[in-house]
N, CA, C and O of each residue as an XYZ file, in Angstrom:
216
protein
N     -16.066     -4.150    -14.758
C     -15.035     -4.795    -13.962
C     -14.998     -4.182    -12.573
O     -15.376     -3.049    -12.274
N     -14.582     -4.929    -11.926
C     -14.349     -4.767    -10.195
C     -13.163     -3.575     -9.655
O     -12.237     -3.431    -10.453
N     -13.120     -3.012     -8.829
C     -11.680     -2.526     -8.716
C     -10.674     -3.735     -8.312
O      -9.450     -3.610     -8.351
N     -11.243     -4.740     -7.980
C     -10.343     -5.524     -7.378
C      -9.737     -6.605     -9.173
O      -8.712     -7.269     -9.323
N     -10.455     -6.440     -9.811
C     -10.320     -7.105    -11.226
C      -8.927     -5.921    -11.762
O      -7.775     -6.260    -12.036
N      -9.311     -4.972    -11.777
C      -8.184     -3.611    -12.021
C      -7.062     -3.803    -11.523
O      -6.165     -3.498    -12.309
N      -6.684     -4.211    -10.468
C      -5.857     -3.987     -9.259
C      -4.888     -4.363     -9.914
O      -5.216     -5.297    -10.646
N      -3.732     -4.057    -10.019
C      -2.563     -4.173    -10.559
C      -1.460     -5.161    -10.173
O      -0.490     -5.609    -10.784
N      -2.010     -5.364     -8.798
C      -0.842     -6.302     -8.293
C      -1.895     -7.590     -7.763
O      -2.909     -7.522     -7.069
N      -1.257     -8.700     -8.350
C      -2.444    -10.119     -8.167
C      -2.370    -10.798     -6.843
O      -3.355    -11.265     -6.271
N      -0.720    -10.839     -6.227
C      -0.024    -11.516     -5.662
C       0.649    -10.599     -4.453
O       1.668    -10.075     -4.901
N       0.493    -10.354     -3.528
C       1.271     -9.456     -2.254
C       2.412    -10.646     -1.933
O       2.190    -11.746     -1.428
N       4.156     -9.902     -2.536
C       4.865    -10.868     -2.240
C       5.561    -10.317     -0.637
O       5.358     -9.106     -0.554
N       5.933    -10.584     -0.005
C       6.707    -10.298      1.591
C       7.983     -9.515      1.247
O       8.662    -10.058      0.376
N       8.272     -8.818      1.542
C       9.603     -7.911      1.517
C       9.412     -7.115      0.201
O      10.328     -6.361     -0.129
N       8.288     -7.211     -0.599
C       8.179     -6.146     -1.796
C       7.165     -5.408     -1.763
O       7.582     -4.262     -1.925
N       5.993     -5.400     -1.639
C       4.920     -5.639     -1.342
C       4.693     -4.871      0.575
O       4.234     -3.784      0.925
N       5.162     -5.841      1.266
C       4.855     -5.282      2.683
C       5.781     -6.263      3.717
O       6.464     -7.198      3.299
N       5.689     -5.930      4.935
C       6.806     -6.244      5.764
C       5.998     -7.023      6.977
O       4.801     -6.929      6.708
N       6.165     -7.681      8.083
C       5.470     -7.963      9.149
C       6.123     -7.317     10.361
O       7.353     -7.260     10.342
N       5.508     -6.844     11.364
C       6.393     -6.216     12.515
C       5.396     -6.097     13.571
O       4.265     -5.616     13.491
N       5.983     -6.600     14.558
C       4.942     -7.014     15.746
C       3.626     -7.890     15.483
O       2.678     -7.846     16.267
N       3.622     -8.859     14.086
C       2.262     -8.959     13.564
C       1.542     -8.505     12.975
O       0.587     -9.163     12.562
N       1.686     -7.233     12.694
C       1.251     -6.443     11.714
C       1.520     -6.007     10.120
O       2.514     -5.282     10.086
N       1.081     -6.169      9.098
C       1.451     -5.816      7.939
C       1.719     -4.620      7.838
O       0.791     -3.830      8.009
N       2.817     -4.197      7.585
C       3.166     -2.914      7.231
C       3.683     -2.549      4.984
O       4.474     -2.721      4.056
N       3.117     -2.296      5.197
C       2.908     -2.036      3.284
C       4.081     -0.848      2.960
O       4.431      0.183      3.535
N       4.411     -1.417      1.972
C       5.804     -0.417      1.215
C       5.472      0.609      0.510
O       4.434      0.969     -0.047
N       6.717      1.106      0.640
C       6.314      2.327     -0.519
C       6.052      1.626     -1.774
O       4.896      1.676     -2.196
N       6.777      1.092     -2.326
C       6.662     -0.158     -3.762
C       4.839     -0.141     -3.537
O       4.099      0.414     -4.348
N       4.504     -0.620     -2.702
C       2.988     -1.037     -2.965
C       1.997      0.071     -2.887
O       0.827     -0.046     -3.250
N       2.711      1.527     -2.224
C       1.815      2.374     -2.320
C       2.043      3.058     -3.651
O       0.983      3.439     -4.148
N       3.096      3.317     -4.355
C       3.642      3.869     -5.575
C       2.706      2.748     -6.773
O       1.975      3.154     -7.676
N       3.004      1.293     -6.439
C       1.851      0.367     -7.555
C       0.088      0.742     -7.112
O      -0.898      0.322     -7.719
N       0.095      1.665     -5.857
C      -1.551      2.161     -5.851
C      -1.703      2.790     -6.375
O      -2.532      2.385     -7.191
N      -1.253      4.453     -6.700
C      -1.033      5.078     -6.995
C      -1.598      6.473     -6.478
O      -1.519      7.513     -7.131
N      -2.247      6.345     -5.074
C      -2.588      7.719     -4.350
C      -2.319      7.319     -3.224
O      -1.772      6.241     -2.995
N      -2.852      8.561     -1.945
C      -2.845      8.160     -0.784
C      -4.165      7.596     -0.577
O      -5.118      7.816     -1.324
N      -4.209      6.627      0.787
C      -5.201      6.142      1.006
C      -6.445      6.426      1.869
O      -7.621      6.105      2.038
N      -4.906      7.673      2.558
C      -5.492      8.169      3.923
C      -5.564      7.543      4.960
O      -6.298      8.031      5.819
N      -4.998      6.516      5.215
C      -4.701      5.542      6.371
C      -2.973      6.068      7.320
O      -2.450      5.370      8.188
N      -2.502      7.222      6.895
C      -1.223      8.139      7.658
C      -0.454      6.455      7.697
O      -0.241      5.804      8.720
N      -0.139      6.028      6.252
C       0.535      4.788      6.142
C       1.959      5.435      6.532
O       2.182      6.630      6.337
N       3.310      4.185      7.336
C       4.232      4.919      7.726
C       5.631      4.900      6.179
O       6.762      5.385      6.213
N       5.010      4.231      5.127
C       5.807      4.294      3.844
C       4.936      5.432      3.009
O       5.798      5.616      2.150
N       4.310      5.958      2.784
C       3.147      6.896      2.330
C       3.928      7.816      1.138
O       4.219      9.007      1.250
N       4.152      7.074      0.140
C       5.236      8.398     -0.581
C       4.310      9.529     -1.322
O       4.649      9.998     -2.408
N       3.284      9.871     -0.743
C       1.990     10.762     -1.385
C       2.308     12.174      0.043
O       1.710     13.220     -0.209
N       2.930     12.185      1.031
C       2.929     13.085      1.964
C       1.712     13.151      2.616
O       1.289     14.258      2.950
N       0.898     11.861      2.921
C      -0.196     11.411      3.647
C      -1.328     12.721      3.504
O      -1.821     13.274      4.488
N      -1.626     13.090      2.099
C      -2.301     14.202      1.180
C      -4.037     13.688      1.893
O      -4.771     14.554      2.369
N      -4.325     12.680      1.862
C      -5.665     11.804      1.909
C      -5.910     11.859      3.489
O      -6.931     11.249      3.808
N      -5.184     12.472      4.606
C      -5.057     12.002      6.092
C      -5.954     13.062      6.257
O      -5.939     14.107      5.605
N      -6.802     12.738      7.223
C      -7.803     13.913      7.626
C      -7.360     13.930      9.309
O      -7.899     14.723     10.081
């Protein structure tokens, strides 16, 4: 299977999921907590203490 077959969430709903601001998707904690690490992208919801940020 794919990671994307894995992926836990099928559907990115708006206000759960992630937010828009200036045009930009900004992703929740909700969606980083359903990832379940950091990504290393110094996301500004990051409930990992941006561990993955180089």
């Amino acid at each position: 299977m794919s990671d994307v077959e894995n992926w836990p969430i099928k559907e990115l709903v708006e206000g759960k999921h992630y937010y828009l601001e200036d045009g930009l998707m900004v992703l929740t904690e909700h969606f980083h907590l359903v990832r379940g690490n950091c990504c290393g992208n110094a996301c500004r919801h990051c409930p990992y203490n941006h561990e993955n940020v180089k």
